[in-house]
């Protein structure tokens, strides 16, 4: 798939999700937890595919209507470890070469460096229960 087409499809899907699910829930005062939001597009299509971060940021702004997460938890795992954890058949992106996944990880870490008030990096290489406890502590600390 053409990288720009991929980018536009993700942004269109995000727009629909924001307008139909996320924004209405927020308007009702609910807490929304979302797996892979706007940072994923910067990391995968920007870092991985090489599309301009500026273009992606503008499309993210349009697709979210300016909505940004209050907290993003980045589970950091080296690509070599992440690939070994995949169960079942790999999808199109999971089948990309190791260097692609390294660029994606670096893009995520750069986002975390630029926005430490919002993005908290959690070592995802530990035991699942340890990782869960770390995430719970972070989330509960923000909710107080």
mmCIF file of N, CA and C in Angstrom:
data_model
loop_
_atom_site.group_PDB
_atom_site.id
_atom_site.type_symbol
_atom_site.label_atom_id
_atom_site.label_comp_id
_atom_site.label_asym_id
_atom_site.label_seq_id
_atom_site.Cartn_x
_atom_site.Cartn_y
_atom_site.Cartn_z
ATOM 1 N N UNK A 1 0.839 -1.180 0.000
ATOM 2 C CA UNK A 1 0.000 0.000 0.000
ATOM 3 C C UNK A 1 0.885 1.244 0.000
ATOM 4 N N UNK A 2 0.470 2.222 -0.734
ATOM 5 C CA UNK A 2 1.184 3.499 -0.762
ATOM 6 C C UNK A 2 1.172 4.114 0.643
ATOM 7 N N UNK A 3 2.315 4.612 1.137
ATOM 8 C CA UNK A 3 2.382 5.169 2.490
ATOM 9 C C UNK A 3 1.399 6.327 2.747
ATOM 10 N N UNK A 4 1.199 7.190 1.767
ATOM 11 C CA UNK A 4 0.270 8.317 1.973
ATOM 12 C C UNK A 4 -1.166 7.802 2.043
ATOM 13 N N UNK A 5 -1.501 6.826 1.224
ATOM 14 C CA UNK A 5 -2.834 6.217 1.294
ATOM 15 C C UNK A 5 -3.052 5.614 2.675
ATOM 16 N N UNK A 6 -2.051 4.890 3.162
ATOM 17 C CA UNK A 6 -2.128 4.295 4.498
ATOM 18 C C UNK A 6 -2.368 5.373 5.550
ATOM 19 N N UNK A 7 -1.617 6.461 5.477
ATOM 20 C CA UNK A 7 -1.763 7.572 6.407
ATOM 21 C C UNK A 7 -3.190 8.128 6.383
ATOM 22 N N UNK A 8 -3.698 8.381 5.196
ATOM 23 C CA UNK A 8 -5.035 8.966 5.067
ATOM 24 C C UNK A 8 -6.115 8.019 5.587
ATOM 25 N N UNK A 9 -5.945 6.733 5.361
ATOM 26 C CA UNK A 9 -6.920 5.761 5.867
ATOM 27 C C UNK A 9 -6.928 5.729 7.397
ATOM 28 N N UNK A 10 -5.751 5.755 8.003
ATOM 29 C CA UNK A 10 -5.697 5.781 9.463
ATOM 30 C C UNK A 10 -6.325 7.062 10.012
ATOM 31 N N UNK A 11 -6.055 8.172 9.375
ATOM 32 C CA UNK A 11 -6.627 9.449 9.833
ATOM 33 C C UNK A 11 -8.142 9.475 9.663
ATOM 34 N N UNK A 12 -8.640 8.927 8.567
ATOM 35 C CA UNK A 12 -10.089 8.868 8.352
ATOM 36 C C UNK A 12 -10.747 7.987 9.412
ATOM 37 N N UNK A 13 -10.143 6.853 9.699
ATOM 38 C CA UNK A 13 -10.684 5.967 10.728
ATOM 39 C C UNK A 13 -10.655 6.643 12.097
ATOM 40 N N UNK A 14 -9.585 7.373 12.372
ATOM 41 C CA UNK A 14 -9.483 8.076 13.650
ATOM 42 C C UNK A 14 -10.569 9.137 13.768
ATOM 43 N N UNK A 15 -10.791 9.881 12.705
ATOM 44 C CA UNK A 15 -11.825 10.926 12.721
ATOM 45 C C UNK A 15 -13.184 10.323 13.073
ATOM 46 N N UNK A 16 -13.498 9.216 12.427
ATOM 47 C CA UNK A 16 -14.777 8.546 12.668
ATOM 48 C C UNK A 16 -14.871 8.071 14.122
ATOM 49 N N UNK A 17 -13.793 7.509 14.633
ATOM 50 C CA UNK A 17 -13.767 7.021 16.016
ATOM 51 C C UNK A 17 -13.928 8.167 17.014
ATOM 52 N N UNK A 18 -13.249 9.276 16.755
ATOM 53 C CA UNK A 18 -13.360 10.439 17.639
ATOM 54 C C UNK A 18 -14.793 10.959 17.658
ATOM 55 N N UNK A 19 -15.371 11.123 16.478
ATOM 56 C CA UNK A 19 -16.706 11.729 16.396
ATOM 57 C C UNK A 19 -17.826 10.808 16.878
ATOM 58 N N UNK A 20 -17.694 9.521 16.666
ATOM 59 C CA UNK A 20 -18.770 8.590 17.031
ATOM 60 C C UNK A 20 -18.626 7.973 18.420
ATOM 61 N N UNK A 21 -17.389 7.875 18.923
ATOM 62 C CA UNK A 21 -17.178 7.181 20.188
ATOM 63 C C UNK A 21 -16.527 8.061 21.253
ATOM 64 N N UNK A 22 -15.349 8.602 20.940
ATOM 65 C CA UNK A 22 -14.555 9.276 21.971
ATOM 66 C C UNK A 22 -15.207 10.575 22.436
ATOM 67 N N UNK A 23 -15.509 11.480 21.515
ATOM 68 C CA UNK A 23 -16.061 12.779 21.920
ATOM 69 C C UNK A 23 -17.389 12.629 22.674
ATOM 70 N N UNK A 24 -18.335 11.808 22.186
ATOM 71 C CA UNK A 24 -19.580 11.634 22.951
ATOM 72 C C UNK A 24 -19.332 11.098 24.370
ATOM 73 N N UNK A 25 -18.396 10.165 24.511
ATOM 74 C CA UNK A 25 -18.088 9.627 25.837
ATOM 75 C C UNK A 25 -17.512 10.708 26.741
ATOM 76 N N UNK A 26 -16.606 11.520 26.218
ATOM 77 C CA UNK A 26 -16.030 12.609 27.009
ATOM 78 C C UNK A 26 -17.096 13.620 27.409
ATOM 79 N N UNK A 27 -18.008 13.914 26.501
ATOM 80 C CA UNK A 27 -19.093 14.856 26.801
ATOM 81 C C UNK A 27 -20.012 14.341 27.906
ATOM 82 N N UNK A 28 -20.055 13.012 28.069
ATOM 83 C CA UNK A 28 -20.839 12.404 29.152
ATOM 84 C C UNK A 28 -20.025 12.306 30.447
ATOM 85 N N UNK A 29 -18.785 12.813 30.419
ATOM 86 C CA UNK A 29 -17.944 12.792 31.605
ATOM 87 C C UNK A 29 -17.228 11.474 31.840
ATOM 88 N N UNK A 30 -17.189 10.610 30.845
ATOM 89 C CA UNK A 30 -16.541 9.312 30.984
ATOM 90 C C UNK A 30 -15.034 9.419 30.766
ATOM 91 N N UNK A 31 -14.318 8.480 31.341
ATOM 92 C CA UNK A 31 -12.888 8.326 31.084
ATOM 93 C C UNK A 31 -12.759 7.432 29.861
ATOM 94 N N UNK A 32 -11.931 7.840 28.912
ATOM 95 C CA UNK A 32 -11.757 7.072 27.681
ATOM 96 C C UNK A 32 -10.337 6.518 27.635
ATOM 97 N N UNK A 33 -10.254 5.230 27.407
ATOM 98 C CA UNK A 33 -8.970 4.564 27.216
ATOM 99 C C UNK A 33 -8.926 4.098 25.769
ATOM 100 N N UNK A 34 -7.882 4.481 25.081
ATOM 101 C CA UNK A 34 -7.779 4.178 23.662
ATOM 102 C C UNK A 34 -6.422 3.541 23.379
ATOM 103 N N UNK A 35 -6.443 2.453 22.646
ATOM 104 C CA UNK A 35 -5.207 1.795 22.240
ATOM 105 C C UNK A 35 -4.785 2.361 20.895
ATOM 106 N N UNK A 36 -3.612 2.931 20.835
ATOM 107 C CA UNK A 36 -3.050 3.508 19.607
ATOM 108 C C UNK A 36 -3.886 4.669 19.087
ATOM 109 N N UNK A 37 -3.425 5.842 19.396
ATOM 110 C CA UNK A 37 -4.113 7.049 18.954
ATOM 111 C C UNK A 37 -3.176 7.813 18.031
ATOM 112 N N UNK A 38 -3.080 9.110 18.168
ATOM 113 C CA UNK A 38 -2.359 9.938 17.205
ATOM 114 C C UNK A 38 -0.845 9.700 17.188
ATOM 115 N N UNK A 39 -0.263 9.326 18.321
ATOM 116 C CA UNK A 39 1.179 9.068 18.351
ATOM 117 C C UNK A 39 1.555 7.877 17.479
ATOM 118 N N UNK A 40 0.658 6.917 17.361
ATOM 119 C CA UNK A 40 0.935 5.754 16.520
ATOM 120 C C UNK A 40 1.151 6.171 15.072
ATOM 121 N N UNK A 41 0.364 7.132 14.622
ATOM 122 C CA UNK A 41 0.507 7.595 13.242
ATOM 123 C C UNK A 41 1.846 8.300 13.056
ATOM 124 N N UNK A 42 2.239 9.118 14.026
ATOM 125 C CA UNK A 42 3.553 9.764 13.940
ATOM 126 C C UNK A 42 4.665 8.713 13.915
ATOM 127 N N UNK A 43 4.539 7.700 14.755
ATOM 128 C CA UNK A 43 5.592 6.691 14.847
ATOM 129 C C UNK A 43 5.648 5.793 13.614
ATOM 130 N N UNK A 44 4.503 5.256 13.215
ATOM 131 C CA UNK A 44 4.507 4.298 12.111
ATOM 132 C C UNK A 44 4.619 4.962 10.741
ATOM 133 N N UNK A 45 3.779 5.948 10.495
ATOM 134 C CA UNK A 45 3.807 6.568 9.168
ATOM 135 C C UNK A 45 4.924 7.618 9.063
ATOM 136 N N UNK A 46 5.257 8.261 10.186
ATOM 137 C CA UNK A 46 6.354 9.229 10.189
ATOM 138 C C UNK A 46 7.699 8.539 10.331
ATOM 139 N N UNK A 47 7.923 7.938 11.503
ATOM 140 C CA UNK A 47 9.192 7.263 11.744
ATOM 141 C C UNK A 47 9.417 6.070 10.841
ATOM 142 N N UNK A 48 8.414 5.229 10.731
ATOM 143 C CA UNK A 48 8.552 4.006 9.943
ATOM 144 C C UNK A 48 8.545 4.223 8.453
ATOM 145 N N UNK A 49 7.563 4.996 7.970
ATOM 146 C CA UNK A 49 7.397 5.174 6.516
ATOM 147 C C UNK A 49 8.105 6.410 5.968
ATOM 148 N N UNK A 50 8.508 7.318 6.866
ATOM 149 C CA UNK A 50 9.262 8.483 6.408
ATOM 150 C C UNK A 50 8.422 9.656 5.920
ATOM 151 N N UNK A 51 7.145 9.678 6.252
ATOM 152 C CA UNK A 51 6.299 10.812 5.878
ATOM 153 C C UNK A 51 6.583 11.965 6.842
ATOM 154 N N UNK A 52 6.543 13.167 6.353
ATOM 155 C CA UNK A 52 6.829 14.363 7.141
ATOM 156 C C UNK A 52 5.989 14.428 8.413
ATOM 157 N N UNK A 53 6.679 14.623 9.551
ATOM 158 C CA UNK A 53 5.979 14.761 10.825
ATOM 159 C C UNK A 53 5.017 15.943 10.796
ATOM 160 N N UNK A 54 5.407 17.014 10.124
ATOM 161 C CA UNK A 54 4.550 18.201 10.070
ATOM 162 C C UNK A 54 3.219 17.887 9.375
ATOM 163 N N UNK A 55 3.285 17.144 8.288
ATOM 164 C CA UNK A 55 2.058 16.759 7.570
ATOM 165 C C UNK A 55 1.202 15.876 8.466
ATOM 166 N N UNK A 56 1.824 14.914 9.125
ATOM 167 C CA UNK A 56 1.078 14.006 9.993
ATOM 168 C C UNK A 56 0.453 14.766 11.159
ATOM 169 N N UNK A 57 1.197 15.683 11.759
ATOM 170 C CA UNK A 57 0.650 16.458 12.872
ATOM 171 C C UNK A 57 -0.572 17.264 12.434
ATOM 172 N N UNK A 58 -0.537 17.829 11.251
ATOM 173 C CA UNK A 58 -1.692 18.584 10.762
ATOM 174 C C UNK A 58 -2.878 17.664 10.507
ATOM 175 N N UNK A 59 -2.635 16.515 9.898
ATOM 176 C CA UNK A 59 -3.721 15.554 9.668
ATOM 177 C C UNK A 59 -4.259 15.001 10.989
ATOM 178 N N UNK A 60 -3.380 14.789 11.965
ATOM 179 C CA UNK A 60 -3.840 14.371 13.294
ATOM 180 C C UNK A 60 -4.735 15.436 13.909
ATOM 181 N N UNK A 61 -4.331 16.697 13.788
ATOM 182 C CA UNK A 61 -5.132 17.788 14.343
ATOM 183 C C UNK A 61 -6.517 17.810 13.705
ATOM 184 N N UNK A 62 -6.564 17.638 12.395
ATOM 185 C CA UNK A 62 -7.846 17.634 11.681
ATOM 186 C C UNK A 62 -8.667 16.406 12.079
ATOM 187 N N UNK A 63 -8.034 15.241 12.094
ATOM 188 C CA UNK A 63 -8.791 14.006 12.359
ATOM 189 C C UNK A 63 -9.289 13.907 13.793
ATOM 190 N N UNK A 64 -8.619 14.557 14.728
ATOM 191 C CA UNK A 64 -9.059 14.523 16.123
ATOM 192 C C UNK A 64 -9.860 15.754 16.509
ATOM 193 N N UNK A 65 -9.944 16.722 15.610
ATOM 194 C CA UNK A 65 -10.609 17.968 15.969
ATOM 195 C C UNK A 65 -9.875 18.699 17.076
ATOM 196 N N UNK A 66 -8.561 18.462 17.179
ATOM 197 C CA UNK A 66 -7.747 19.104 18.206
ATOM 198 C C UNK A 66 -7.721 18.361 19.530
ATOM 199 N N UNK A 67 -8.446 17.262 19.630
ATOM 200 C CA UNK A 67 -8.489 16.465 20.853
ATOM 201 C C UNK A 67 -7.159 15.755 21.057
ATOM 202 N N UNK A 68 -6.605 15.878 22.253
ATOM 203 C CA UNK A 68 -5.344 15.209 22.579
ATOM 204 C C UNK A 68 -5.492 14.461 23.890
ATOM 205 N N UNK A 69 -4.783 13.360 24.044
ATOM 206 C CA UNK A 69 -4.857 12.602 25.299
ATOM 207 C C UNK A 69 -4.260 13.391 26.455
ATOM 208 N N UNK A 70 -4.815 13.172 27.644
ATOM 209 C CA UNK A 70 -4.231 13.751 28.856
ATOM 210 C C UNK A 70 -3.012 12.942 29.289
ATOM 211 N N UNK A 71 -3.031 11.649 28.989
ATOM 212 C CA UNK A 71 -1.955 10.744 29.375
ATOM 213 C C UNK A 71 -1.773 9.704 28.278
ATOM 214 N N UNK A 72 -0.540 9.458 27.919
ATOM 215 C CA UNK A 72 -0.201 8.377 26.994
ATOM 216 C C UNK A 72 0.837 7.507 27.673
ATOM 217 N N UNK A 73 0.566 6.222 27.716
ATOM 218 C CA UNK A 73 1.522 5.270 28.267
ATOM 219 C C UNK A 73 2.183 4.555 27.101
ATOM 220 N N UNK A 74 3.476 4.682 27.038
ATOM 221 C CA UNK A 74 4.266 4.052 25.984
ATOM 222 C C UNK A 74 4.937 2.817 26.566
ATOM 223 N N UNK A 75 4.475 1.649 26.140
ATOM 224 C CA UNK A 75 5.114 0.401 26.558
ATOM 225 C C UNK A 75 6.321 0.189 25.654
ATOM 226 N N UNK A 76 7.492 0.405 26.211
ATOM 227 C CA UNK A 76 8.716 0.331 25.425
ATOM 228 C C UNK A 76 9.293 -1.078 25.469
ATOM 229 N N UNK A 77 9.429 -1.650 24.286
ATOM 230 C CA UNK A 77 9.993 -2.986 24.122
ATOM 231 C C UNK A 77 10.894 -2.942 22.890
ATOM 232 N N UNK A 78 12.117 -3.434 22.988
ATOM 233 C CA UNK A 78 12.949 -3.489 21.790
ATOM 234 C C UNK A 78 12.237 -4.284 20.686
ATOM 235 N N UNK A 79 12.370 -3.856 19.438
ATOM 236 C CA UNK A 79 11.676 -4.543 18.342
ATOM 237 C C UNK A 79 11.943 -6.043 18.284
ATOM 238 N N UNK A 80 13.160 -6.435 18.599
ATOM 239 C CA UNK A 80 13.495 -7.859 18.564
ATOM 240 C C UNK A 80 12.622 -8.658 19.544
ATOM 241 N N UNK A 81 12.370 -8.066 20.696
ATOM 242 C CA UNK A 81 11.532 -8.711 21.714
ATOM 243 C C UNK A 81 10.067 -8.686 21.274
ATOM 244 N N UNK A 82 9.616 -7.534 20.792
ATOM 245 C CA UNK A 82 8.231 -7.409 20.358
ATOM 246 C C UNK A 82 7.870 -8.384 19.258
ATOM 247 N N UNK A 83 8.758 -8.550 18.304
ATOM 248 C CA UNK A 83 8.499 -9.466 17.191
ATOM 249 C C UNK A 83 8.391 -10.900 17.688
ATOM 250 N N UNK A 84 9.219 -11.276 18.654
ATOM 251 C CA UNK A 84 9.165 -12.638 19.202
ATOM 252 C C UNK A 84 7.854 -12.892 19.956
ATOM 253 N N UNK A 85 7.227 -11.835 20.436
ATOM 254 C CA UNK A 85 5.987 -11.982 21.211
ATOM 255 C C UNK A 85 4.741 -12.144 20.333
ATOM 256 N N UNK A 86 4.856 -11.878 19.063
ATOM 257 C CA UNK A 86 3.689 -11.963 18.175
ATOM 258 C C UNK A 86 3.224 -13.406 18.103
ATOM 259 N N UNK A 87 1.941 -13.590 18.331
ATOM 260 C CA UNK A 87 1.338 -14.921 18.249
ATOM 261 C C UNK A 87 0.456 -14.963 17.010
ATOM 262 N N UNK A 88 0.447 -16.082 16.343
ATOM 263 C CA UNK A 88 -0.388 -16.217 15.161
ATOM 264 C C UNK A 88 0.260 -15.561 13.954
ATOM 265 N N UNK A 89 -0.537 -15.359 12.949
ATOM 266 C CA UNK A 89 -0.033 -14.781 11.703
ATOM 267 C C UNK A 89 0.218 -13.282 11.863
ATOM 268 N N UNK A 90 1.326 -12.828 11.335
ATOM 269 C CA UNK A 90 1.675 -11.407 11.396
ATOM 270 C C UNK A 90 0.868 -10.623 10.380
ATOM 271 N N UNK A 91 0.485 -9.389 10.764
ATOM 272 C CA UNK A 91 -0.216 -8.526 9.808
ATOM 273 C C UNK A 91 0.805 -7.819 8.914
ATOM 274 N N UNK A 92 0.310 -7.021 8.017
ATOM 275 C CA UNK A 92 1.140 -6.346 7.018
ATOM 276 C C UNK A 92 2.244 -5.508 7.654
ATOM 277 N N UNK A 93 1.932 -4.795 8.715
ATOM 278 C CA UNK A 93 2.931 -3.944 9.363
ATOM 279 C C UNK A 93 3.894 -4.783 10.201
ATOM 280 N N UNK A 94 3.386 -5.795 10.875
ATOM 281 C CA UNK A 94 4.257 -6.659 11.670
ATOM 282 C C UNK A 94 5.280 -7.393 10.809
ATOM 283 N N UNK A 95 4.979 -7.570 9.537
ATOM 284 C CA UNK A 95 5.894 -8.255 8.618
ATOM 285 C C UNK A 95 7.018 -7.356 8.099
ATOM 286 N N UNK A 96 6.970 -6.071 8.422
ATOM 287 C CA UNK A 96 8.028 -5.154 7.970
ATOM 288 C C UNK A 96 9.381 -5.574 8.543
ATOM 289 N N UNK A 97 10.447 -5.134 7.885
ATOM 290 C CA UNK A 97 11.800 -5.482 8.310
ATOM 291 C C UNK A 97 12.109 -4.873 9.681
ATOM 292 N N UNK A 98 13.105 -5.443 10.339
ATOM 293 C CA UNK A 98 13.482 -5.022 11.689
ATOM 294 C C UNK A 98 13.830 -3.535 11.736
ATOM 295 N N UNK A 99 14.496 -3.018 10.723
ATOM 296 C CA UNK A 99 14.880 -1.603 10.711
ATOM 297 C C UNK A 99 13.650 -0.690 10.752
ATOM 298 N N UNK A 100 12.579 -1.069 10.081
ATOM 299 C CA UNK A 100 11.320 -0.317 10.137
ATOM 300 C C UNK A 100 10.861 -0.215 11.590
ATOM 301 N N UNK A 101 10.846 -1.330 12.294
ATOM 302 C CA UNK A 101 10.384 -1.354 13.685
ATOM 303 C C UNK A 101 11.323 -0.566 14.604
ATOM 304 N N UNK A 102 12.588 -0.544 14.283
ATOM 305 C CA UNK A 102 13.534 0.287 15.058
ATOM 306 C C UNK A 102 13.225 1.771 14.869
ATOM 307 N N UNK A 103 12.911 2.174 13.640
ATOM 308 C CA UNK A 103 12.553 3.580 13.377
ATOM 309 C C UNK A 103 11.261 3.946 14.094
ATOM 310 N N UNK A 104 10.317 3.030 14.117
ATOM 311 C CA UNK A 104 9.054 3.275 14.812
ATOM 312 C C UNK A 104 9.311 3.480 16.304
ATOM 313 N N UNK A 105 10.093 2.602 16.899
ATOM 314 C CA UNK A 105 10.403 2.725 18.323
ATOM 315 C C UNK A 105 11.095 4.058 18.613
ATOM 316 N N UNK A 106 12.058 4.418 17.797
ATOM 317 C CA UNK A 106 12.767 5.677 18.020
ATOM 318 C C UNK A 106 11.822 6.874 17.896
ATOM 319 N N UNK A 107 10.886 6.805 16.970
ATOM 320 C CA UNK A 107 9.907 7.894 16.830
ATOM 321 C C UNK A 107 9.046 8.000 18.081
ATOM 322 N N UNK A 108 8.606 6.869 18.602
ATOM 323 C CA UNK A 108 7.827 6.889 19.850
ATOM 324 C C UNK A 108 8.641 7.500 20.991
ATOM 325 N N UNK A 109 9.895 7.090 21.116
ATOM 326 C CA UNK A 109 10.734 7.612 22.198
ATOM 327 C C UNK A 109 10.988 9.109 22.029
ATOM 328 N N UNK A 110 11.095 9.559 20.789
ATOM 329 C CA UNK A 110 11.264 11.000 20.540
ATOM 330 C C UNK A 110 10.019 11.761 20.955
ATOM 331 N N UNK A 111 8.845 11.226 20.685
ATOM 332 C CA UNK A 111 7.596 11.856 21.135
ATOM 333 C C UNK A 111 7.604 11.960 22.658
ATOM 334 N N UNK A 112 8.019 10.906 23.330
ATOM 335 C CA UNK A 112 8.075 10.901 24.795
ATOM 336 C C UNK A 112 9.060 11.946 25.314
ATOM 337 N N UNK A 113 10.188 12.101 24.627
ATOM 338 C CA UNK A 113 11.169 13.120 25.045
ATOM 339 C C UNK A 113 10.607 14.529 24.867
ATOM 340 N N UNK A 114 9.855 14.734 23.800
ATOM 341 C CA UNK A 114 9.295 16.056 23.519
ATOM 342 C C UNK A 114 8.112 16.406 24.412
ATOM 343 N N UNK A 115 7.384 15.388 24.871
ATOM 344 C CA UNK A 115 6.170 15.635 25.651
ATOM 345 C C UNK A 115 6.143 14.819 26.944
ATOM 346 N N UNK A 116 7.122 15.031 27.817
ATOM 347 C CA UNK A 116 7.192 14.222 29.042
ATOM 348 C C UNK A 116 6.023 14.464 30.000
ATOM 349 N N UNK A 117 5.338 15.577 29.870
ATOM 350 C CA UNK A 117 4.170 15.847 30.714
ATOM 351 C C UNK A 117 2.988 14.948 30.357
ATOM 352 N N UNK A 118 2.963 14.451 29.135
ATOM 353 C CA UNK A 118 1.852 13.627 28.656
ATOM 354 C C UNK A 118 2.248 12.169 28.470
ATOM 355 N N UNK A 119 3.438 11.905 27.971
ATOM 356 C CA UNK A 119 3.855 10.543 27.622
ATOM 357 C C UNK A 119 4.767 9.987 28.711
ATOM 358 N N UNK A 120 4.338 8.865 29.274
ATOM 359 C CA UNK A 120 5.133 8.182 30.290
ATOM 360 C C UNK A 120 5.604 6.863 29.692
ATOM 361 N N UNK A 121 6.913 6.658 29.714
ATOM 362 C CA UNK A 121 7.494 5.439 29.151
ATOM 363 C C UNK A 121 7.564 4.369 30.249
ATOM 364 N N UNK A 122 7.027 3.203 29.918
ATOM 365 C CA UNK A 122 7.047 2.060 30.829
ATOM 366 C C UNK A 122 7.836 0.941 30.161
ATOM 367 N N UNK A 123 8.767 0.361 30.898
ATOM 368 C CA UNK A 123 9.536 -0.769 30.388
ATOM 369 C C UNK A 123 8.590 -1.960 30.235
ATOM 370 N N UNK A 124 8.368 -2.354 29.001
ATOM 371 C CA UNK A 124 7.453 -3.447 28.720
ATOM 372 C C UNK A 124 8.108 -4.809 28.672
ATOM 373 N N UNK A 125 9.384 -4.887 29.063
ATOM 374 C CA UNK A 125 10.090 -6.166 28.987
ATOM 375 C C UNK A 125 9.944 -6.993 30.251
ATOM 376 N N UNK A 126 9.377 -6.396 31.297
ATOM 377 C CA UNK A 126 9.240 -7.122 32.558
ATOM 378 C C UNK A 126 8.116 -8.139 32.526
ATOM 379 N N UNK A 127 7.908 -8.756 33.665
ATOM 380 C CA UNK A 127 6.808 -9.710 33.809
ATOM 381 C C UNK A 127 5.481 -8.956 33.656
ATOM 382 N N UNK A 128 4.503 -9.576 33.023
ATOM 383 C CA UNK A 128 3.214 -8.889 32.786
ATOM 384 C C UNK A 128 2.603 -8.265 34.044
ATOM 385 N N UNK A 129 2.657 -8.945 35.166
ATOM 386 C CA UNK A 129 2.063 -8.404 36.394
ATOM 387 C C UNK A 129 2.821 -7.159 36.866
ATOM 388 N N UNK A 130 4.137 -7.174 36.735
ATOM 389 C CA UNK A 130 4.962 -6.022 37.106
ATOM 390 C C UNK A 130 4.633 -4.823 36.205
ATOM 391 N N UNK A 131 4.506 -5.059 34.914
ATOM 392 C CA UNK A 131 4.167 -3.999 33.968
ATOM 393 C C UNK A 131 2.772 -3.445 34.294
ATOM 394 N N UNK A 132 1.823 -4.340 34.561
ATOM 395 C CA UNK A 132 0.463 -3.907 34.906
ATOM 396 C C UNK A 132 0.470 -3.018 36.147
ATOM 397 N N UNK A 133 1.216 -3.410 37.170
ATOM 398 C CA UNK A 133 1.283 -2.617 38.406
ATOM 399 C C UNK A 133 1.880 -1.237 38.136
ATOM 400 N N UNK A 134 2.910 -1.179 37.305
ATOM 401 C CA UNK A 134 3.511 0.115 36.954
ATOM 402 C C UNK A 134 2.499 1.020 36.258
ATOM 403 N N UNK A 135 1.751 0.450 35.334
ATOM 404 C CA UNK A 135 0.746 1.230 34.606
ATOM 405 C C UNK A 135 -0.356 1.689 35.551
ATOM 406 N N UNK A 136 -0.816 0.790 36.417
ATOM 407 C CA UNK A 136 -1.877 1.150 37.372
ATOM 408 C C UNK A 136 -1.429 2.310 38.250
ATOM 409 N N UNK A 137 -0.198 2.271 38.728
ATOM 410 C CA UNK A 137 0.336 3.333 39.587
ATOM 411 C C UNK A 137 0.328 4.681 38.832
ATOM 412 N N UNK A 138 0.746 4.659 37.588
ATOM 413 C CA UNK A 138 0.777 5.877 36.785
ATOM 414 C C UNK A 138 -0.627 6.426 36.566
ATOM 415 N N UNK A 139 -1.540 5.563 36.176
ATOM 416 C CA UNK A 139 -2.913 5.998 35.899
ATOM 417 C C UNK A 139 -3.589 6.516 37.167
ATOM 418 N N UNK A 140 -3.462 5.785 38.247
ATOM 419 C CA UNK A 140 -4.107 6.218 39.496
ATOM 420 C C UNK A 140 -3.513 7.527 39.975
ATOM 421 N N UNK A 141 -2.223 7.708 39.771
ATOM 422 C CA UNK A 141 -1.593 8.979 40.161
ATOM 423 C C UNK A 141 -2.152 10.152 39.372
ATOM 424 N N UNK A 142 -2.469 9.944 38.124
ATOM 425 C CA UNK A 142 -3.034 11.009 37.288
ATOM 426 C C UNK A 142 -4.502 11.275 37.601
ATOM 427 N N UNK A 143 -5.213 10.246 38.026
ATOM 428 C CA UNK A 143 -6.643 10.412 38.303
ATOM 429 C C UNK A 143 -6.893 11.157 39.604
ATOM 430 N N UNK A 144 -5.898 11.200 40.496
ATOM 431 C CA UNK A 144 -6.090 11.859 41.791
ATOM 432 C C UNK A 144 -6.118 13.348 41.656
#
